[in-house]
Amino acid sequence: MNMEHSSKDLVNEVEHVEMLDASFDAYGGVIINVKNDMDEYVFTALLQTSISQWKQQGKKGVWLKLSIELVNLVKPAVKEGFWYHHAEPTYVMLVYWIPETNHTLPPNASHRVGVASFVLNDKGEKSGVFKGSGVWKLPTGTVEEVCKNIYSISWVGSGRVKSSFDPLNTPACISLLLLLLYLQGEDISVAAIREVKEEAGIDTEFVEVLAFRQSHKSFFSKSDLMFVCMLKPTSFDIEKQDSEIEAAQWMPVEEYANQAFIKEHKSFDYIAKICISKKDNKYVGFSPLLTTSATSAKKSYLYSNYQLE
Amino acid sequence: MNMEHSSKDLVNEVEHVEMLDASFDAYGGVIINVKNDMDEYVFTALLQTSISQWKQQGKKGVWLKLSIELVNLVKPAVKEGFWYHHAEPTYVMLVYWIPETNHTLPPNASHRVGVASFVLNDKGEKSGVFKGSGVWKLPTGTVEEVCKNIYSISWVGSGRVKSSFDPLNTPACISLLLLLLYLQGEDISVAAIREVKEEAGIDTEFVEVLAFRQSHKSFFSKSDLMFVCMLKPTSFDIEKQDSEIEAAQWMPVEEYANQAFIKEHKSFDYIAKICISKKDNKYVGFSPLLTTSATSAKKSYLYSNYQLE
């Protein structure tokens, strides 16, 4: 049909035909806005009318976010050709592609992101002590450890290890805190500081990302990214907050590193070596730089070991 | 009820009551296995009977994966107290928590992970040339750029920049490739190499992760992690594969870095500086080390700049 005819139809439609409430995005997409529950058959009729209109308008992707209270509309939407894009506890997002071409809709989130933090300090004298039991280990991001944030706080009294230090370049004492946390829309550096405070009652400053590990199929088809961070404490009295935490105590980094469990597992052993290397000022990780997005005013952190002149 | 009574009931149930097909996981969880479509009312009855049984058995989380063909069972499941955990195009995963306590089910994936690759080479003479248009930019992970992998390949002829090089420590020429790719269950290093080959026809070896950027709310409530990688080419003739790619050409890294668009945006400008710093052998990023998981035989990569003695 030619443009004149099509635009004339459009006017009639707008005058006489009921359509679903929707807004348009910058990529030729349509975002359907279903606020209240409605009859499945009424919904199907409105959906069919609306899609034919959007097709005339050259729209492409159609997004349908249905809160869990509107679960009765999921089936009719799928019957009309919608498929699942992603879901969160309170809603499911369905999508539909109007053109004949392959869809170019963005992918779903693919990774869980965990943070494990070491705390390194040079004022260990005030540190609290907790009795520990079992193995002090870096959480490995299994379901079990998501449910139970096992961690350890370890400390080196200055007297005990000073001999192995370069007194000019290394702190007199070391504190070590391990903790797994899964991020939800939070900065790695901000989350690490917040969680150390919540779980151990210790105030810290973010130092570096020492390393990160990527593993797959750790959760259905999803992957895990775990960032190993180094923090510097500004307070030292441990207050164990989380009843799910097995125990927390100060211990020498070397004592942590020398545990059979750590030595037996290559990645733990390697991370322990990095921590000791950092303690000896022989390692440089990535530091965060606050930047703004190129396409919006959004803040983001760029992690690197680049030093601005 | 006491154990004797409960186990007696259990035997009766096993003998006489029809239940949903399910398997148990190591965390006290139940995974329902619905293969074929069934009547909604039959499903509801079986679900109720099964959950009461699993409750007697002390089970906790119940996982219900419904393929999109079984969409008619989503509503009855939600009516029984299930909620959405996550969804992919072909299925929705619902969950239910049997105990009175707060659930400890693992979180959904929270991040999309993108890779942007620079290719650095010292044999630029053979490089192909493509006419480019517009600004050569690092994709910023918006929906637009997920749909359109804009990239550029840039090259420095040895003659043009040798004077600014330390001939002992820097390559004679530089190649630069920018490309955004969203990972789905693939290693960062493996995906970067594969995509450079697919998009530009260039064979490469992985060198380092130079930096990474974390940004939020880039996609509904999800976050983005973009890894900026450095690759070394082992072949040099560019074959532009992807019709969605605007253009590709060799250009000096300095020419890329000096574009107004790059200089105007802090994160692009910073990444360009890192690339030039790497070119001059004044920067060390993170290299991958293949390790095995501590809790399984799964392979994973640990990225750091630690050098094993």
GROMACS .gro file of N, CA, C and O in nm, chain A residues 27 40 75 84-85 87-89 91 93 104 107-108 110-113 144 146-147 183-188 210-214 216 218-220 222-223 227 265-266 268 270 283-284 286 289-290 294-295 298 300-306 308, chain B residues 27 40 75 84-85 87-89 91 93 104 107-108 110-113 140 142 144 146-147 183-188 210-214 216 218-220 222-223 227 265-266 270 283-284 286 289-290 294 298 300-306 308:
model
  464
   27TYR      N    1   1.521   0.253   1.905
   27TYR     CA    2   1.573   0.153   1.811
   27TYR      C    3   1.461   0.088   1.729
   27TYR      O    4   1.474  -0.026   1.684
   40GLU      N    5  -0.813  -1.266   2.898
   40GLU     CA    6  -0.717  -1.320   2.802
   40GLU      C    7  -0.759  -1.295   2.657
   40GLU      O    8  -0.677  -1.265   2.570
   75LYS      N    9   0.046  -1.701   2.851
   75LYS     CA   10   0.005  -1.801   2.752
   75LYS      C   11  -0.049  -1.736   2.624
   75LYS      O   12  -0.001  -1.766   2.514
   84TYR      N   13   1.019  -1.594   2.545
   84TYR     CA   14   1.079  -1.540   2.667
   84TYR      C   15   1.211  -1.471   2.636
   84TYR      O   16   1.292  -1.523   2.560
   85HIS      N   17   1.232  -1.353   2.695
   85HIS     CA   18   1.363  -1.289   2.685
   85HIS      C   19   1.442  -1.307   2.815
   85HIS      O   20   1.553  -1.356   2.816
   87ALA      N   21   1.368  -1.317   3.285
   87ALA     CA   22   1.271  -1.308   3.395
   87ALA      C   23   1.343  -1.277   3.525
   87ALA      O   24   1.459  -1.312   3.542
   88GLU      N   25   1.275  -1.208   3.611
   88GLU     CA   26   1.319  -1.183   3.748
   88GLU      C   27   1.205  -1.228   3.838
   88GLU      O   28   1.094  -1.253   3.790
   89PRO      N   29   1.229  -1.240   3.971
   89PRO     CA   30   1.123  -1.295   4.058
   89PRO      C   31   0.984  -1.235   4.038
   89PRO      O   32   0.885  -1.308   4.043
   91TYR      N   33   0.862  -1.059   3.762
   91TYR     CA   34   0.807  -1.042   3.626
   91TYR      C   35   0.877  -1.133   3.525
   91TYR      O   36   0.987  -1.184   3.551
   93MET      N   37   0.979  -1.107   3.102
   93MET     CA   38   0.984  -1.021   2.984
   93MET      C   39   0.975  -1.106   2.860
   93MET      O   40   1.055  -1.197   2.840
  104THR      N   41   1.731  -0.862   1.602
  104THR     CA   42   1.858  -0.808   1.653
  104THR      C   43   1.837  -0.758   1.796
  104THR      O   44   1.889  -0.653   1.836
  107PRO      N   45   2.109  -0.952   2.390
  107PRO     CA   46   2.111  -1.078   2.464
  107PRO      C   47   2.074  -1.059   2.610
  107PRO      O   48   2.079  -0.947   2.662
  108ASN      N   49   2.040  -1.168   2.675
  108ASN     CA   50   2.013  -1.169   2.818
  108ASN      C   51   2.146  -1.167   2.894
  108ASN      O   52   2.250  -1.194   2.836
  110SER      N   53   2.448  -1.296   3.098
  110SER     CA   54   2.510  -1.428   3.082
  110SER      C   55   2.598  -1.467   3.201
  110SER      O   56   2.634  -1.583   3.215
  111HIS      N   57   2.632  -1.371   3.285
  111HIS     CA   58   2.728  -1.398   3.393
  111HIS      C   59   2.676  -1.352   3.529
  111HIS      O   60   2.614  -1.246   3.540
  112ARG      N   61   2.707  -1.432   3.631
  112ARG     CA   62   2.698  -1.385   3.769
  112ARG      C   63   2.837  -1.328   3.801
  112ARG      O   64   2.937  -1.379   3.751
  113VAL      N   65   2.841  -1.223   3.882
  113VAL     CA   66   2.968  -1.161   3.915
  113VAL      C   67   2.987  -1.164   4.066
  113VAL      O   68   2.904  -1.112   4.140
  144GLU      N   69   2.615  -2.376   4.707
  144GLU     CA   70   2.634  -2.389   4.851
  144GLU      C   71   2.696  -2.262   4.908
  144GLU      O   72   2.651  -2.211   5.010
  146VAL      N   73   2.704  -1.966   4.769
  146VAL     CA   74   2.619  -1.848   4.755
  146VAL      C   75   2.528  -1.839   4.878
  146VAL      O   76   2.503  -1.734   4.933
  147CYS      N   77   2.484  -1.958   4.924
  147CYS     CA   78   2.393  -1.962   5.039
  147CYS      C   79   2.468  -1.933   5.168
  147CYS      O   80   2.409  -1.887   5.265
  183LEU      N   81   2.711  -0.968   4.294
  183LEU     CA   82   2.668  -0.831   4.269
  183LEU      C   83   2.536  -0.828   4.194
  183LEU      O   84   2.511  -0.909   4.106
  184GLN      N   85   2.453  -0.731   4.232
  184GLN     CA   86   2.331  -0.702   4.156
  184GLN      C   87   2.328  -0.552   4.133
  184GLN      O   88   2.287  -0.476   4.219
  185GLY      N   89   2.381  -0.510   4.019
  185GLY     CA   90   2.376  -0.368   3.985
  185GLY      C   91   2.463  -0.279   4.072
  185GLY      O   92   2.433  -0.161   4.089
  186GLU      N   93   2.567  -0.336   4.129
  186GLU     CA   94   2.653  -0.258   4.218
  186GLU      C   95   2.797  -0.261   4.167
  186GLU      O   96   2.840  -0.360   4.108
  187ASP      N   97   2.873  -0.153   4.192
  187ASP     CA   98   3.013  -0.151   4.151
  187ASP      C   99   3.094  -0.251   4.231
  187ASP      O  100   3.071  -0.269   4.351
  188ILE      N  101   3.190  -0.314   4.165
  188ILE     CA  102   3.278  -0.411   4.231
  188ILE      C  103   3.342  -0.348   4.354
  188ILE      O  104   3.338  -0.403   4.464
  210LEU      N  105   4.301  -0.771   4.216
  210LEU     CA  106   4.427  -0.845   4.199
  210LEU      C  107   4.421  -0.941   4.081
  210LEU      O  108   4.520  -0.963   4.011
  211ALA      N  109   4.305  -1.000   4.061
  211ALA     CA  110   4.288  -1.101   3.956
  211ALA      C  111   4.139  -1.128   3.940
  211ALA      O  112   4.058  -1.085   4.023
  212PHE      N  113   4.102  -1.198   3.832
  212PHE     CA  114   3.963  -1.244   3.821
  212PHE      C  115   3.961  -1.379   3.753
  212PHE      O  116   4.054  -1.415   3.680
  213ARG      N  117   3.857  -1.456   3.783
  213ARG     CA  118   3.845  -1.591   3.729
  213ARG      C  119   3.711  -1.606   3.658
  213ARG      O  120   3.607  -1.566   3.711
  214GLN      N  121   3.715  -1.661   3.538
  214GLN     CA  122   3.592  -1.688   3.463
  214GLN      C  123   3.570  -1.838   3.456
  214GLN      O  124   3.662  -1.913   3.419
  216HIS      N  125   3.251  -2.155   3.369
  216HIS     CA  126   3.128  -2.173   3.293
  216HIS      C  127   3.039  -2.282   3.350
  216HIS      O  128   3.083  -2.363   3.429
  218SER      N  129   2.842  -2.285   3.567
  218SER     CA  130   2.842  -2.292   3.713
  218SER      C  131   2.700  -2.281   3.764
  218SER      O  132   2.672  -2.312   3.879
  219PHE      N  133   2.610  -2.237   3.676
  219PHE     CA  134   2.472  -2.215   3.718
  219PHE      C  135   2.385  -2.230   3.593
  219PHE      O  136   2.380  -2.139   3.512
  220PHE      N  137   2.323  -2.347   3.574
  220PHE     CA  138   2.252  -2.376   3.450
  220PHE      C  139   2.347  -2.345   3.334
  220PHE      O  140   2.459  -2.392   3.335
  222LYS      N  141   2.470  -2.055   3.268
  222LYS     CA  142   2.537  -1.927   3.294
  222LYS      C  143   2.682  -1.945   3.338
  222LYS      O  144   2.723  -2.053   3.377
  223SER      N  145   2.757  -1.836   3.331
  223SER     CA  146   2.898  -1.835   3.370
  223SER      C  147   2.917  -1.748   3.494
  223SER      O  148   2.833  -1.665   3.526
  227PHE      N  149   3.590  -1.169   4.101
  227PHE     CA  150   3.697  -1.070   4.111
  227PHE      C  151   3.761  -1.079   4.249
  227PHE      O  152   3.691  -1.068   4.350
  265HIS      N  153   4.466  -2.695   4.535
  265HIS     CA  154   4.386  -2.643   4.423
  265HIS      C  155   4.458  -2.527   4.355
  265HIS      O  156   4.481  -2.423   4.416
  266LYS      N  157   4.490  -2.549   4.229
  266LYS     CA  158   4.577  -2.458   4.155
  266LYS      C  159   4.532  -2.313   4.163
  266LYS      O  160   4.613  -2.224   4.189
  268PHE      N  161   4.337  -2.158   4.386
  268PHE     CA  162   4.352  -2.103   4.521
  268PHE      C  163   4.499  -2.078   4.553
  268PHE      O  164   4.536  -1.975   4.609
  270TYR      N  165   4.738  -2.023   4.346
  270TYR     CA  166   4.786  -1.913   4.263
  270TYR      C  167   4.742  -1.779   4.323
  270TYR      O  168   4.821  -1.684   4.334
  283TYR      N  169   5.360  -0.678   4.320
  283TYR     CA  170   5.247  -0.707   4.232
  283TYR      C  171   5.163  -0.581   4.216
  283TYR      O  172   5.145  -0.506   4.311
  284VAL      N  173   5.113  -0.559   4.092
  284VAL     CA  174   5.023  -0.446   4.067
  284VAL      C  175   4.897  -0.498   3.998
  284VAL      O  176   4.905  -0.559   3.891
  286PHE      N  177   4.461  -0.407   3.909
  286PHE     CA  178   4.386  -0.303   3.839
  286PHE      C  179   4.316  -0.213   3.940
  286PHE      O  180   4.251  -0.263   4.032
  289LEU      N  181   3.887   0.366   3.789
  289LEU     CA  182   3.881   0.508   3.755
  289LEU      C  183   3.736   0.539   3.720
  289LEU      O  184   3.676   0.471   3.635
  290LEU      N  185   3.679   0.639   3.787
  290LEU     CA  186   3.540   0.675   3.760
  290LEU      C  187   3.532   0.751   3.629
  290LEU      O  188   3.603   0.849   3.608
  294ALA      N  189   3.003   0.714   2.718
  294ALA     CA  190   3.016   0.798   2.598
  294ALA      C  191   2.878   0.831   2.541
  294ALA      O  192   2.860   0.929   2.470
  295THR      N  193   2.780   0.747   2.573
  295THR     CA  194   2.649   0.765   2.510
  295THR      C  195   2.544   0.819   2.607
  295THR      O  196   2.430   0.839   2.572
  298LYS      N  197   2.573   0.836   3.232
  298LYS     CA  198   2.591   0.731   3.332
  298LYS      C  199   2.737   0.718   3.376
  298LYS      O  200   2.828   0.729   3.294
  300SER      N  201   3.055   0.503   3.516
  300SER     CA  202   3.104   0.366   3.514
  300SER      C  203   3.249   0.367   3.560
  300SER      O  204   3.317   0.470   3.556
  301TYR      N  205   3.297   0.251   3.605
  301TYR     CA  206   3.435   0.239   3.651
  301TYR      C  207   3.517   0.164   3.548
  301TYR      O  208   3.477   0.058   3.499
  302LEU      N  209   3.634   0.222   3.515
  302LEU     CA  210   3.729   0.157   3.426
  302LEU      C  211   3.845   0.106   3.512
  302LEU      O  212   3.908   0.185   3.583
  303TYR      N  213   3.868  -0.025   3.509
  303TYR     CA  214   3.973  -0.087   3.591
  303TYR      C  215   4.096  -0.117   3.506
  303TYR      O  216   4.085  -0.186   3.404
  304SER      N  217   4.211  -0.064   3.547
  304SER     CA  218   4.337  -0.090   3.475
  304SER      C  219   4.452  -0.064   3.571
  304SER      O  220   4.431  -0.020   3.684
  305ASN      N  221   4.577  -0.089   3.526
  305ASN     CA  222   4.690  -0.047   3.609
  305ASN      C  223   4.763   0.070   3.546
  305ASN      O  224   4.880   0.096   3.576
  306TYR      N  225   4.694   0.144   3.458
  306TYR     CA  226   4.751   0.260   3.391
  306TYR      C  227   4.759   0.377   3.490
  306TYR      O  228   4.663   0.404   3.563
  308LEU      N  229   4.795   0.773   3.519
  308LEU     CA  230   4.792   0.900   3.446
  308LEU      C  231   4.913   0.983   3.485
  308LEU      O  232   4.946   0.992   3.602
  336TYR      N  233   2.182  -3.003   4.740
  336TYR     CA  234   2.156  -2.894   4.835
  336TYR      C  235   2.015  -2.900   4.893
  336TYR      O  236   1.958  -2.798   4.933
  349GLU      N  237  -0.398  -2.870   3.298
  349GLU     CA  238  -0.360  -2.779   3.406
  349GLU      C  239  -0.406  -2.830   3.542
  349GLU      O  240  -0.336  -2.817   3.643
  384LYS      N  241   0.091  -2.057   3.465
  384LYS     CA  242  -0.012  -1.997   3.552
  384LYS      C  243  -0.046  -2.087   3.672
  384LYS      O  244  -0.040  -2.041   3.786
  393TYR      N  245   0.911  -1.656   3.935
  393TYR     CA  246   1.011  -1.666   3.827
  393TYR      C  247   1.152  -1.658   3.883
  393TYR      O  248   1.181  -1.575   3.969
  394HIS      N  249   1.240  -1.745   3.835
  394HIS     CA  250   1.382  -1.734   3.869
  394HIS      C  251   1.460  -1.672   3.753
  394HIS      O  252   1.528  -1.573   3.769
  396ALA      N  253   1.471  -1.678   3.277
  396ALA     CA  254   1.413  -1.730   3.153
  396ALA      C  255   1.512  -1.713   3.040
  396ALA      O  256   1.595  -1.621   3.041
  397GLU      N  257   1.505  -1.806   2.946
  397GLU     CA  258   1.578  -1.798   2.820
  397GLU      C  259   1.473  -1.813   2.710
  397GLU      O  260   1.360  -1.850   2.738
  398PRO      N  261   1.510  -1.784   2.582
  398PRO     CA  262   1.408  -1.787   2.476
  398PRO      C  263   1.318  -1.911   2.477
  398PRO      O  264   1.198  -1.900   2.452
  400TYR      N  265   1.260  -2.138   2.737
  400TYR     CA  266   1.201  -2.187   2.862
  400TYR      C  267   1.196  -2.079   2.969
  400TYR      O  268   1.265  -1.977   2.960
  402MET      N  269   1.224  -2.067   3.403
  402MET     CA  270   1.254  -2.144   3.524
  402MET      C  271   1.179  -2.081   3.641
  402MET      O  272   1.195  -1.963   3.669
  413THR      N  273   1.726  -1.958   5.019
  413THR     CA  274   1.869  -1.936   4.992
  413THR      C  275   1.901  -1.983   4.850
  413THR      O  276   2.006  -2.044   4.825
  416PRO      N  277   2.132  -1.650   4.301
  416PRO     CA  278   2.080  -1.538   4.223
  416PRO      C  279   2.086  -1.567   4.073
  416PRO      O  280   2.156  -1.657   4.029
  417ASN      N  281   2.009  -1.490   3.999
  417ASN     CA  282   2.010  -1.496   3.853
  417ASN      C  283   2.135  -1.425   3.802
  417ASN      O  284   2.199  -1.350   3.875
  419SER      N  285   2.355  -1.149   3.647
  419SER     CA  286   2.335  -1.005   3.667
  419SER      C  287   2.408  -0.920   3.563
  419SER      O  288   2.381  -0.801   3.551
  420HIS      N  289   2.501  -0.980   3.490
  420HIS     CA  290   2.586  -0.902   3.399
  420HIS      C  291   2.589  -0.962   3.258
  420HIS      O  292   2.593  -1.084   3.243
  421ARG      N  293   2.591  -0.871   3.159
  421ARG     CA  294   2.632  -0.911   3.025
  421ARG      C  295   2.782  -0.885   3.018
  421ARG      O  296   2.832  -0.792   3.081
  422VAL      N  297   2.854  -0.970   2.946
  422VAL     CA  298   2.999  -0.955   2.938
  422VAL      C  299   3.038  -0.934   2.792
  422VAL      O  300   3.010  -1.018   2.707
  449THR      N  301   3.014   0.078   2.280
  449THR     CA  302   2.990   0.110   2.420
  449THR      C  303   2.884   0.022   2.483
  449THR      O  304   2.843   0.046   2.595
  451THR      N  305   2.567  -0.039   2.407
  451THR     CA  306   2.424  -0.007   2.407
  451THR      C  307   2.353  -0.106   2.315
  451THR      O  308   2.417  -0.180   2.241
  453GLU      N  309   2.203  -0.056   2.052
  453GLU     CA  310   2.237  -0.026   1.914
  453GLU      C  311   2.364  -0.100   1.873
  453GLU      O  312   2.371  -0.161   1.768
  455VAL      N  313   2.500  -0.358   2.023
  455VAL     CA  314   2.488  -0.504   2.029
  455VAL      C  315   2.438  -0.552   1.893
  455VAL      O  316   2.482  -0.652   1.839
  456CYS      N  317   2.345  -0.471   1.835
  456CYS     CA  318   2.287  -0.509   1.706
  456CYS      C  319   2.386  -0.486   1.593
  456CYS      O  320   2.378  -0.548   1.489
  492LEU      N  321   2.947  -1.231   2.530
  492LEU     CA  322   2.978  -1.372   2.554
  492LEU      C  323   2.857  -1.448   2.605
  492LEU      O  324   2.779  -1.396   2.684
  493GLN      N  325   2.845  -1.572   2.560
  493GLN     CA  326   2.746  -1.664   2.614
  493GLN      C  327   2.819  -1.795   2.644
  493GLN      O  328   2.836  -1.878   2.556
  494GLY      N  329   2.865  -1.810   2.767
  494GLY     CA  330   2.930  -1.934   2.808
  494GLY      C  331   3.062  -1.961   2.740
  494GLY      O  332   3.103  -2.076   2.724
  495GLU      N  333   3.131  -1.855   2.698
  495GLU     CA  334   3.257  -1.872   2.628
  495GLU      C  335   3.368  -1.798   2.702
  495GLU      O  336   3.343  -1.695   2.765
  496ASP      N  337   3.492  -1.849   2.696
  496ASP     CA  338   3.604  -1.782   2.761
  496ASP      C  339   3.632  -1.649   2.692
  496ASP      O  340   3.623  -1.640   2.569
  497ILE      N  341   3.669  -1.549   2.770
  497ILE     CA  342   3.702  -1.417   2.715
  497ILE      C  343   3.809  -1.431   2.607
  497ILE      O  344   3.794  -1.381   2.495
  519LEU      N  345   4.366  -0.577   2.883
  519LEU     CA  346   4.431  -0.449   2.918
  519LEU      C  347   4.356  -0.377   3.029
  519LEU      O  348   4.416  -0.311   3.113
  520ALA      N  349   4.224  -0.389   3.026
  520ALA     CA  350   4.140  -0.317   3.122
  520ALA      C  351   3.998  -0.372   3.112
  520ALA      O  352   3.967  -0.446   3.019
  521PHE      N  353   3.913  -0.338   3.207
  521PHE     CA  354   3.771  -0.370   3.193
  521PHE      C  355   3.687  -0.259   3.253
  521PHE      O  356   3.733  -0.184   3.339
  522ARG      N  357   3.567  -0.247   3.204
  522ARG     CA  358   3.477  -0.141   3.249
  522ARG      C  359   3.345  -0.201   3.295
  522ARG      O  360   3.287  -0.287   3.227
  523GLN      N  361   3.300  -0.158   3.411
  523GLN     CA  362   3.171  -0.203   3.462
  523GLN      C  363   3.072  -0.086   3.458
  523GLN      O  364   3.103   0.023   3.507
  525HIS      N  365   2.628   0.014   3.474
  525HIS     CA  366   2.502  -0.039   3.528
  525HIS      C  367   2.379   0.010   3.450
  525HIS      O  368   2.387   0.105   3.375
  527SER      N  369   2.251  -0.078   3.203
  527SER     CA  370   2.272  -0.064   3.059
  527SER      C  371   2.167  -0.144   2.985
  527SER      O  372   2.146  -0.126   2.866
  528PHE      N  373   2.098  -0.233   3.058
  528PHE     CA  374   2.002  -0.321   2.993
  528PHE      C  375   1.901  -0.360   3.101
  528PHE      O  376   1.930  -0.443   3.184
  529PHE      N  377   1.784  -0.293   3.103
  529PHE     CA  378   1.689  -0.311   3.212
  529PHE      C  379   1.764  -0.293   3.344
  529PHE      O  380   1.836  -0.197   3.360
  531LYS      N  381   2.006  -0.482   3.443
  531LYS     CA  382   2.132  -0.555   3.437
  531LYS      C  383   2.252  -0.462   3.419
  531LYS      O  384   2.237  -0.346   3.382
  532SER      N  385   2.372  -0.518   3.443
  532SER     CA  386   2.496  -0.443   3.429
  532SER      C  387   2.579  -0.501   3.315
  532SER      O  388   2.558  -0.614   3.274
  536PHE      N  389   3.546  -0.614   2.860
  536PHE     CA  390   3.690  -0.643   2.873
  536PHE      C  391   3.761  -0.596   2.747
  536PHE      O  392   3.725  -0.635   2.636
  574HIS      N  393   3.552   1.166   2.508
  574HIS     CA  394   3.495   1.073   2.605
  574HIS      C  395   3.604   1.010   2.690
  574HIS      O  396   3.688   0.936   2.639
  575LYS      N  397   3.598   1.038   2.818
  575LYS     CA  398   3.705   1.002   2.911
  575LYS      C  399   3.745   0.855   2.902
  575LYS      O  400   3.863   0.823   2.894
  579TYR      N  401   4.098   0.725   2.769
  579TYR     CA  402   4.183   0.652   2.863
  579TYR      C  403   4.227   0.518   2.803
  579TYR      O  404   4.343   0.480   2.810
  592TYR      N  405   5.318  -0.096   2.958
  592TYR     CA  406   5.195  -0.135   3.026
  592TYR      C  407   5.188  -0.288   3.034
  592TYR      O  408   5.228  -0.357   2.941
  593VAL      N  409   5.137  -0.339   3.148
  593VAL     CA  410   5.117  -0.483   3.165
  593VAL      C  411   4.974  -0.509   3.210
  593VAL      O  412   4.930  -0.458   3.314
  595PHE      N  413   4.641  -0.818   3.229
  595PHE     CA  414   4.620  -0.950   3.290
  595PHE      C  415   4.625  -1.058   3.183
  595PHE      O  416   4.561  -1.046   3.079
  598LEU      N  417   4.546  -1.782   3.287
  598LEU     CA  418   4.608  -1.908   3.327
  598LEU      C  419   4.498  -2.012   3.337
  598LEU      O  420   4.398  -1.989   3.406
  599LEU      N  421   4.514  -2.123   3.268
  599LEU     CA  422   4.412  -2.228   3.273
  599LEU      C  423   4.423  -2.303   3.405
  599LEU      O  424   4.531  -2.349   3.442
  603ALA      N  425   3.809  -2.585   4.215
  603ALA     CA  426   3.841  -2.655   4.339
  603ALA      C  427   3.734  -2.757   4.374
  603ALA      O  428   3.757  -2.852   4.446
  607LYS      N  429   3.599  -2.891   3.643
  607LYS     CA  430   3.576  -2.788   3.541
  607LYS      C  431   3.699  -2.700   3.522
  607LYS      O  432   3.766  -2.664   3.618
  609SER      N  433   3.877  -2.346   3.426
  609SER     CA  434   3.845  -2.203   3.428
  609SER      C  435   3.974  -2.126   3.408
  609SER      O  436   4.083  -2.179   3.428
  610TYR      N  437   3.961  -2.001   3.364
  610TYR     CA  438   4.078  -1.917   3.341
  610TYR      C  439   4.090  -1.814   3.453
  610TYR      O  440   3.992  -1.748   3.489
  611LEU      N  441   4.211  -1.804   3.508
  611LEU     CA  442   4.241  -1.704   3.609
  611LEU      C  443   4.326  -1.596   3.542
  611LEU      O  444   4.432  -1.626   3.487
  612TYR      N  445   4.277  -1.472   3.543
  612TYR     CA  446   4.347  -1.361   3.477
  612TYR      C  447   4.420  -1.276   3.579
  612TYR      O  448   4.358  -1.229   3.675
  613SER      N  449   4.551  -1.259   3.562
  613SER     CA  450   4.630  -1.175   3.651
  613SER      C  451   4.757  -1.133   3.578
  613SER      O  452   4.780  -1.175   3.465
  614ASN      N  453   4.840  -1.049   3.643
  614ASN     CA  454   4.970  -1.020   3.580
  614ASN      C  455   5.083  -1.085   3.660
  614ASN      O  456   5.199  -1.045   3.651
  615TYR      N  457   5.047  -1.188   3.737
  615TYR     CA  458   5.145  -1.261   3.817
  615TYR      C  459   5.229  -1.351   3.727
  615TYR      O  460   5.174  -1.421   3.642
  617LEU      N  461   5.471  -1.668   3.724
  617LEU     CA  462   5.524  -1.781   3.801
  617LEU      C  463   5.676  -1.787   3.786
  617LEU      O  464   5.726  -1.771   3.676
   0.00000   0.00000   0.00000
